[in-house]
Short mmCIF file of C-alpha atoms and ligand atoms in Angstrom, two decimals:
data_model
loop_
_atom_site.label_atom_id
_atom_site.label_comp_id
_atom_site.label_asym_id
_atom_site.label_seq_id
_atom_site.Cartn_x
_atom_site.Cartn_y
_atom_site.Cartn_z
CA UNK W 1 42.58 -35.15 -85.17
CA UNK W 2 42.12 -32.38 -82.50
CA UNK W 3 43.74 -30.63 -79.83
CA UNK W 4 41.48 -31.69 -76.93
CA UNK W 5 42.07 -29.27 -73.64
CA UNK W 6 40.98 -31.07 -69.63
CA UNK W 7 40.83 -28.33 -67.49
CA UNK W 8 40.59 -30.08 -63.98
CA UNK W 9 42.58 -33.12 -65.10
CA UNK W 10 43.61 -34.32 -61.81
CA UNK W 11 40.31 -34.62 -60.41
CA UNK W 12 38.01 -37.81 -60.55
CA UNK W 13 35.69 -35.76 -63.78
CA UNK W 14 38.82 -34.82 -65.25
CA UNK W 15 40.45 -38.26 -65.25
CA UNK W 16 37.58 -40.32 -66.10
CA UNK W 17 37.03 -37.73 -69.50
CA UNK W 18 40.46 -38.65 -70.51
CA UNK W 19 39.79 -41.91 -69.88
CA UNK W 20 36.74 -41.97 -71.90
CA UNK W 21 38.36 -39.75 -74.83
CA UNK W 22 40.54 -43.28 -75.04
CA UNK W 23 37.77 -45.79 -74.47
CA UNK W 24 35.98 -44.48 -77.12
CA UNK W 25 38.67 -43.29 -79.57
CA UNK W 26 37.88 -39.93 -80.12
CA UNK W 27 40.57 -38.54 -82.26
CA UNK W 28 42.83 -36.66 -79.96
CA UNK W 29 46.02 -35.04 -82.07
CA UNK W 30 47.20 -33.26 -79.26
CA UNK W 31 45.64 -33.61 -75.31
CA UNK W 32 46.45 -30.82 -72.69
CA UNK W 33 45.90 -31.07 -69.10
CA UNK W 34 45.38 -28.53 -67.33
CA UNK W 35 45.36 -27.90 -63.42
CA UNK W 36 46.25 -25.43 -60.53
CA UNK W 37 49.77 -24.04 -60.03
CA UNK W 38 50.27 -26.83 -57.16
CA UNK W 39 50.16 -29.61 -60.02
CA UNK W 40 51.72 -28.03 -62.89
CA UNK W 41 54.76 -29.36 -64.05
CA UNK W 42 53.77 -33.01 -62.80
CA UNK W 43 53.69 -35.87 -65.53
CA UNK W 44 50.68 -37.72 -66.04
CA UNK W 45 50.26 -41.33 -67.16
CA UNK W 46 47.18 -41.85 -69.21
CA UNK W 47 45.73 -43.90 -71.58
CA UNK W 48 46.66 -41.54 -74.20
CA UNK W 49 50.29 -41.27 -73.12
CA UNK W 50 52.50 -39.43 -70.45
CA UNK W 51 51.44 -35.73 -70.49
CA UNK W 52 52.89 -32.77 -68.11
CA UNK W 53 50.24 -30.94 -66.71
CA UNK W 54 50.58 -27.23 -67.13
CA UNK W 55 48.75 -24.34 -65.39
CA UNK W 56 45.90 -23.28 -66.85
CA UNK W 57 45.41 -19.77 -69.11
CA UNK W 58 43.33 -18.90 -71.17
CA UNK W 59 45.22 -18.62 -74.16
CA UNK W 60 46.70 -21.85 -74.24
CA UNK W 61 43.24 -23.34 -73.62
CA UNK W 62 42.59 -20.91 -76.77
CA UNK W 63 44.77 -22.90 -78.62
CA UNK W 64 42.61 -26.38 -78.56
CA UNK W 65 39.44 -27.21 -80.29
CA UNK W 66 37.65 -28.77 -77.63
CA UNK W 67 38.01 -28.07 -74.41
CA UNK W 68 36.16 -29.90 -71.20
CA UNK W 69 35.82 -28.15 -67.95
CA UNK W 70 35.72 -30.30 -64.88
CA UNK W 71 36.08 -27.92 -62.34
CA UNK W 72 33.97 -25.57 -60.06
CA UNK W 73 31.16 -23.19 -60.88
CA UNK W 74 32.74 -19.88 -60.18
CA UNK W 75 35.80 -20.57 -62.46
CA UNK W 76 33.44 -21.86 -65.15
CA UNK W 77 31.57 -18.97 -64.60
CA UNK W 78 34.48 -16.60 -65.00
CA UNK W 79 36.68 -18.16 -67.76
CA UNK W 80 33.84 -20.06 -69.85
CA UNK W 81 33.17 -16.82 -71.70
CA UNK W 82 37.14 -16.04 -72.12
CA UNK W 83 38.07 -19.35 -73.54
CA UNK W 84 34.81 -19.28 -76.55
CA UNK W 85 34.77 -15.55 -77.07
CA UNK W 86 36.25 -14.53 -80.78
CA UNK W 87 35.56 -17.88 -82.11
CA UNK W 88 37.73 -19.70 -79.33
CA UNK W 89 36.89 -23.44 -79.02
CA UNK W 90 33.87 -25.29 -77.98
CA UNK W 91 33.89 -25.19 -74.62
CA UNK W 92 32.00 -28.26 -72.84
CA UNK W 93 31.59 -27.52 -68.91
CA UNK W 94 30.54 -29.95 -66.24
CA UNK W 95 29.55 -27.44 -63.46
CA UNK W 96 26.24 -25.98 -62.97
CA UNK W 97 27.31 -22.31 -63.65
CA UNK W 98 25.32 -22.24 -66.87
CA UNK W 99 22.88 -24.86 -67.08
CA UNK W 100 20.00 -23.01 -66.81
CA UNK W 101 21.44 -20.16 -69.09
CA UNK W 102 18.71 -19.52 -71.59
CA UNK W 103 21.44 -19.20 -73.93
CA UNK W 104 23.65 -22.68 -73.61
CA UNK W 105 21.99 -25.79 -74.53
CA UNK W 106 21.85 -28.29 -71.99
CA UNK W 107 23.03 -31.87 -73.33
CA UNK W 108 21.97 -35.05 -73.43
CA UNK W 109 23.54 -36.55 -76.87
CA UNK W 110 20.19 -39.00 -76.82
CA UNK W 111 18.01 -36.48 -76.60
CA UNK W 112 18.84 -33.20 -77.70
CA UNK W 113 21.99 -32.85 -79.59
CA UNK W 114 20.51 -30.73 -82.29
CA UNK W 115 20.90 -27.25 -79.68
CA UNK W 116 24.26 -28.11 -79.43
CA UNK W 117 25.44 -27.69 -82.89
CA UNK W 118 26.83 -24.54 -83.94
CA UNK W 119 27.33 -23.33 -79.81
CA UNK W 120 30.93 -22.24 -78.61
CA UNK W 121 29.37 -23.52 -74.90
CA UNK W 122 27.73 -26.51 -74.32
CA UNK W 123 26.45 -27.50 -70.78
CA UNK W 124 26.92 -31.05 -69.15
CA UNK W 125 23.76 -32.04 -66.80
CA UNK W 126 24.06 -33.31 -63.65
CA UNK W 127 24.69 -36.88 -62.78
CA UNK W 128 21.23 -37.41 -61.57
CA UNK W 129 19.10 -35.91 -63.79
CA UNK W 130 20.93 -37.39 -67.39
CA UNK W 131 21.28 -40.98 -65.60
CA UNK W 132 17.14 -41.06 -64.92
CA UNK W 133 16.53 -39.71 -68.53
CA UNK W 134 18.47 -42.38 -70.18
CA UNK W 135 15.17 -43.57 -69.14
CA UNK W 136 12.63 -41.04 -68.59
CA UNK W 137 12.81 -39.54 -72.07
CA UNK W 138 12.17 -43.18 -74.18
CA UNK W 139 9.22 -43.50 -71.59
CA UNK W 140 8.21 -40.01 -72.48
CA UNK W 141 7.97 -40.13 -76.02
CA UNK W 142 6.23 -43.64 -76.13
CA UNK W 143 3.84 -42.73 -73.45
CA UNK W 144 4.20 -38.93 -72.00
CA UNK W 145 5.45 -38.36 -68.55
CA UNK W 146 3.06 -36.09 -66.72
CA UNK W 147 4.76 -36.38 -63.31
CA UNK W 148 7.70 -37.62 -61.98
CA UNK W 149 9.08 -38.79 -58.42
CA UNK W 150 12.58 -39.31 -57.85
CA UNK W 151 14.48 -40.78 -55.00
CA UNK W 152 18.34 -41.09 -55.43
CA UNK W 153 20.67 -43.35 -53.48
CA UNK W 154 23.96 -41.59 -54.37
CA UNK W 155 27.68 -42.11 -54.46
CA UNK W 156 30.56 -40.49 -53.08
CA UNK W 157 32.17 -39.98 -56.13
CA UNK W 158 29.51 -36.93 -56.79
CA UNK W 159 31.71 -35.15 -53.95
CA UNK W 160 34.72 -35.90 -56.01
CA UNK W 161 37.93 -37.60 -55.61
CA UNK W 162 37.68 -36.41 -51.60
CA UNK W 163 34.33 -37.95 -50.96
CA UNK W 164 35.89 -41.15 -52.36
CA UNK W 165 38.93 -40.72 -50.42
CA UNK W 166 37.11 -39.97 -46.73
CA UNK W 167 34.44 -43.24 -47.37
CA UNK W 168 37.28 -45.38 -47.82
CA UNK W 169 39.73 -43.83 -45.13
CA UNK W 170 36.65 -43.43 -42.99
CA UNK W 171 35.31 -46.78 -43.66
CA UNK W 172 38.88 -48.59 -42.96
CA UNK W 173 39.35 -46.52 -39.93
CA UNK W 174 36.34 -48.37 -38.16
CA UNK W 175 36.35 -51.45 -39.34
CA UNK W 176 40.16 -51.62 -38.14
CA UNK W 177 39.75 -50.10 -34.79
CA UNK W 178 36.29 -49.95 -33.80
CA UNK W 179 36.39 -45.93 -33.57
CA UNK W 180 33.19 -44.41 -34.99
CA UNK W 181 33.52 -42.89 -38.73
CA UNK W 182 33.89 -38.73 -38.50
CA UNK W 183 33.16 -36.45 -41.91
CA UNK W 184 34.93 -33.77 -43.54
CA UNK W 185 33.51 -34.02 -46.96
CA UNK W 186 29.85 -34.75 -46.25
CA UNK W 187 27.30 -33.30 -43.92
CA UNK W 188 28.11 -36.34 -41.76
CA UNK W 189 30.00 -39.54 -41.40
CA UNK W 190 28.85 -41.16 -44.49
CA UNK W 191 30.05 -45.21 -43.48
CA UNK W 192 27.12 -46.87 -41.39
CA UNK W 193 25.02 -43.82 -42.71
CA UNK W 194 22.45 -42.46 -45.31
CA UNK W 195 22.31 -38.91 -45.29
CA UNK W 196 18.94 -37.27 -46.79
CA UNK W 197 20.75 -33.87 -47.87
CA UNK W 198 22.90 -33.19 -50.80
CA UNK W 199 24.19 -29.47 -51.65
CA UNK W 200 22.34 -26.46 -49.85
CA UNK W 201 18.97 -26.28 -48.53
CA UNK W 202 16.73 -24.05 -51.20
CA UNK W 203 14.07 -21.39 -49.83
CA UNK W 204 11.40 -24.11 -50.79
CA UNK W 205 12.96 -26.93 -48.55
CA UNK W 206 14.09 -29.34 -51.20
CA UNK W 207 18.37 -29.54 -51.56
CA UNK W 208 19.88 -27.67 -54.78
CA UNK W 209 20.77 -31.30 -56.03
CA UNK W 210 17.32 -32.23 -55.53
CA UNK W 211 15.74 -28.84 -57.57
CA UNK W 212 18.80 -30.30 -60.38
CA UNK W 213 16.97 -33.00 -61.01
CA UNK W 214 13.49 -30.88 -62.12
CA UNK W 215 14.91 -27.81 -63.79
CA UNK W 216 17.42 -29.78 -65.74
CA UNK W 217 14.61 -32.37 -66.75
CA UNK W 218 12.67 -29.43 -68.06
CA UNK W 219 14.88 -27.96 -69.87
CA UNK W 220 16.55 -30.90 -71.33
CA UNK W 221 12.79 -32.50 -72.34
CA UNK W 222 11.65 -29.24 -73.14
CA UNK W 223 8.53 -29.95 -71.21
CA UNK W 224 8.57 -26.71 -68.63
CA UNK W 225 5.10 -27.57 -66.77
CA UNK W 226 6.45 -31.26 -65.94
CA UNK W 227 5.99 -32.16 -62.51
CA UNK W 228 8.77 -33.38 -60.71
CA UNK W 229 9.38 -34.07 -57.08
CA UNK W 230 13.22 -35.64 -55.56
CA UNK W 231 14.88 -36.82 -52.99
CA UNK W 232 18.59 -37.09 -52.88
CA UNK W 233 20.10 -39.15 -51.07
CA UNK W 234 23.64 -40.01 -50.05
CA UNK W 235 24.61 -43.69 -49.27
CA UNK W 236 27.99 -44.95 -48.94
CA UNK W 237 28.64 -46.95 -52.66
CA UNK W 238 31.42 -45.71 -54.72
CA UNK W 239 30.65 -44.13 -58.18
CA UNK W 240 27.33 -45.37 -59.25
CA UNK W 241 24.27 -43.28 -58.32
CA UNK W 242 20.83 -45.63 -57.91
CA UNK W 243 17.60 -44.12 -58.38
CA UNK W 244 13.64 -45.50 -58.00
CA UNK W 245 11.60 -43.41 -60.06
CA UNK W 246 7.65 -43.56 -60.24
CA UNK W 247 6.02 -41.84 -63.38
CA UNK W 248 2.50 -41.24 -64.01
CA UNK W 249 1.92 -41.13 -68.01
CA UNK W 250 -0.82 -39.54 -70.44
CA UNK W 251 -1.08 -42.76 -72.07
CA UNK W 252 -1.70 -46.28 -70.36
CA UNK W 253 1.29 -48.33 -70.02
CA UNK W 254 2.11 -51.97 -68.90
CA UNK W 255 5.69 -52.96 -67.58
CA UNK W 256 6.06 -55.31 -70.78
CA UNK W 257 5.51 -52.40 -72.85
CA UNK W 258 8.02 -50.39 -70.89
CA UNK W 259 10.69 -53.07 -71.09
CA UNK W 260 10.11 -53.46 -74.76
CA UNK W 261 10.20 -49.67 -75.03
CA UNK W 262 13.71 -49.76 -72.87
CA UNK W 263 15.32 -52.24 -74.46
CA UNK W 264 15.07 -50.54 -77.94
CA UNK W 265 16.74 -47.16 -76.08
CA UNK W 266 20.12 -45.96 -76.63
CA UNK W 267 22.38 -46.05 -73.61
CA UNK W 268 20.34 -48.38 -71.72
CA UNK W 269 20.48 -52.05 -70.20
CA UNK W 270 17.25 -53.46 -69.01
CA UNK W 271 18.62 -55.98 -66.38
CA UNK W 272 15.05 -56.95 -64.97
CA UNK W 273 15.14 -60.76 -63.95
CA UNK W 274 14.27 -60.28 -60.44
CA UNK W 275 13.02 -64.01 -60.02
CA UNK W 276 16.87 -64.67 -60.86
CA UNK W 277 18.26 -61.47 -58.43
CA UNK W 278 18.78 -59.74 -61.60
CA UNK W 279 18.26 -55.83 -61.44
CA UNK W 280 20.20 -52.84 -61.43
CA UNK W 281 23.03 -52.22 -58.96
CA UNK W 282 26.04 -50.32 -57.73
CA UNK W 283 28.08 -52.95 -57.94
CA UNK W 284 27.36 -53.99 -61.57
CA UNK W 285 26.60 -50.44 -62.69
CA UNK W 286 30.41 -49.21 -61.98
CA UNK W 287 32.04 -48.86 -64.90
CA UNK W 288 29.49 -49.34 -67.78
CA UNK W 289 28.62 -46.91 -70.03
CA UNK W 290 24.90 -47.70 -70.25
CA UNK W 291 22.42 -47.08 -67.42
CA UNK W 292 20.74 -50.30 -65.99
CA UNK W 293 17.17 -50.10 -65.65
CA UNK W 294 14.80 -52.87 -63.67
CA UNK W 295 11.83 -53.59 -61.01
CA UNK W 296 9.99 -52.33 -63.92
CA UNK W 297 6.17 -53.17 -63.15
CA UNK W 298 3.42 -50.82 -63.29
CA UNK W 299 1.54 -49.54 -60.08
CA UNK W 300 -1.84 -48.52 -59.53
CA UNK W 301 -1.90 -45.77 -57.58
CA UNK W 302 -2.20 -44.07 -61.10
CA UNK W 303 -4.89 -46.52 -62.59
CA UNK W 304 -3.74 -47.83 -65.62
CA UNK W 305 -0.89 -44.54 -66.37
CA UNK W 306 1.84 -45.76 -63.93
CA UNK W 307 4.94 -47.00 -63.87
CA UNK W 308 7.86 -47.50 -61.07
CA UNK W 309 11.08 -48.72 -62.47
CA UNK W 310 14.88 -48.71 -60.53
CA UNK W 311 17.57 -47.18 -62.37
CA UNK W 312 21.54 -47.90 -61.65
CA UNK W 313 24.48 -45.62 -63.69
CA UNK W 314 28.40 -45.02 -63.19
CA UNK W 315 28.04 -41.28 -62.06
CA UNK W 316 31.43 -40.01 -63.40
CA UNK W 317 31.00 -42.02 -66.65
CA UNK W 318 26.94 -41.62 -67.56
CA UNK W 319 26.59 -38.69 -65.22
CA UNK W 320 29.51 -36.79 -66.68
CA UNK W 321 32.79 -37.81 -68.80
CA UNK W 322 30.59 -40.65 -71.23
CA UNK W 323 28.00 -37.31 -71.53
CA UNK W 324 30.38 -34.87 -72.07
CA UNK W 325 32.27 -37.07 -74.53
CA UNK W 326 29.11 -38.21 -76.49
CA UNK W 327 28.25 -34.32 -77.35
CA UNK W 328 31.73 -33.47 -78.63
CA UNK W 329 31.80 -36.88 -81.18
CA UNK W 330 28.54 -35.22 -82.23
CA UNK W 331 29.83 -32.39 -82.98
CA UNK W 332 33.17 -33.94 -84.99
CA UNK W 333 31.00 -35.96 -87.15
N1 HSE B 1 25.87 -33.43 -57.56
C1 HSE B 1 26.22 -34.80 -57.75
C2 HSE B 1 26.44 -35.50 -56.47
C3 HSE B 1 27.44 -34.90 -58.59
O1 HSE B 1 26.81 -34.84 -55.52
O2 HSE B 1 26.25 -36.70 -56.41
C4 HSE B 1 27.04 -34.54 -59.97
O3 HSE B 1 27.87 -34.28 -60.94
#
């Protein structure tokens, strides 16, 4: 087995990756958790036992194999190197600090494993872009994606444990007393609400969450002229993000092609009954590891090249512990 280091481990990432490490029975000799000062000392019950969280250095991250980071960008940024260098561990991080490093592959077990093998740091996307790949990329290599657009109904949960927290408190607080919903979290009160805006305004207009989803599907697909255009959106679900994604392809495609095509991919549940209300949701999406994907039919503002289909995924399991799990098996095997 291994000595498997969380970094982060009281946060909603952190949890659901230990969580996961059980699920899936990755062999875990020894787990450490690892948090801030404020935490340390505190004994956590997981799935893989009761374990005292301890502040986090660098040499006793040193001294695991693997070690996931679920925390922010700037402390990726800083200790990331300090944890790898002098053949330290493989180090798999969930922020965005060096996804677009030319030097850390950026990993989607389904897709591109290979560039992980042999790297000391390994890159976890974000939520949105590896959830629409689990379909994208099958659809790519049966048909060629030439252009992509992308609009994302998304959870809480990708604000965190405190975005959770403040739709439910928030959420409670009106329905029990009639007093409008306030924000602390989001941009605005996010019960009642769907807020077009998701991480900082770029030069160009488009949100940083929303430029995510086309550099990381680049890079990932390693197709850098793809044309992608998103919109992120936050709605008030939980922990699964939703997304309705129109392709046009090089080659013609039919939706019973496409299902056919989807139902043979890894990760993915075609749930595509609609004459029954079956397709993907929130609600049935929360907690699975696969992505569900539906309303698959083609449309013809493309001619015969395109597609629209609806994709549904658990954001902290698809979109982050599940991924970052998946690379490190990989890389035991
Ligand atoms: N940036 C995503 C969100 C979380 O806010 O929904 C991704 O990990």
């Amino acid at each position: 087995g291994y000595t498997v280091g969380v970094v982060g481990a009281t946060g909603a990432v952190g949890e659901e990756i230990v969580s996961v490490l059980s699920r899936r029975g990755f062999p875990v000799k020894q787990l450490k958790l690892f948090s801030s000062a404020r935490s340390a000392g505190k004994v956590k019950n997981t799935p893989l036992g009761d374990i005292t969280i301890q502040e986090f250095s660098v040499p006793e991250a040193r001294s695991c194999d693997y070690v996931f980071l679920a925390v922010d960008g700037d402390f990726a940024k800083e200790y990331a190197p300090q944890i790898t260098q002098d053949n330290g561990p493989v180090v798999i991080d969930n922020s965005s600090a060096w996804r677009m490093d030319p030097d850390v592959p950026l990993v989607v077990p389904e897709i591109n494993i290979a560039a992980a093998k042999g790297k000391k740091l390994i890159a976890n996307p974000n939520c949105t872009t590896s959830i629409a790949l689990m379909a994208l990329y099958p659809l790519h290599k049966e048909f060629g994606v030439k252009k992509c657009i992308v609009s994302t109904y998304q959870a809480a949960s990708g604000a965190g444990a405190p975005g959770m927290q403040e739709l439910l408190d928030e959420t409670k607080k009106y329905v029990t007393t009639g007093e409008l919903p306030s924000n602390k979290v989001f941009a605005h009160p996010l019960p009642l609400n769907v807020i077009p805006h998701i991480d900082k305004f770029q030069d160009n207009m488009y949100t940083k969450e929303e430029m995510k989803v086309t550099w990381e599907s680049r890079k990932i697909m390693g197709l850098p002229d793809l044309r992608v255009s998103c919109t992120s959106v936050r709605i008030p679900t939980l922990r699964a993000h939703s997304e309705s994604i129109t392709i046009e392809t090089e080659k013609p495609v039919s939706a019973d092609r496409a299902r056919e095509v989807l139902r043979a991919a890894p990760g993915v549940k075609v749930v595509d009954d609609p004459l029954n209300n079956q397709y993907p949701m929130p609600l049935t999406a929360t907690g699975a590891f696969d992505v569900e994907v539906g309303r698959i039919r083609a449309n013809d503002v493309f001619g015969d090249c395109g597609l629209d289909f609806f994709v549904c995924g658990d954001q902290l399991l698809r979109g982050a512990a599940l991924n970052a799990v998946l690379i490190a098996e990989a890389l035991v095997k």
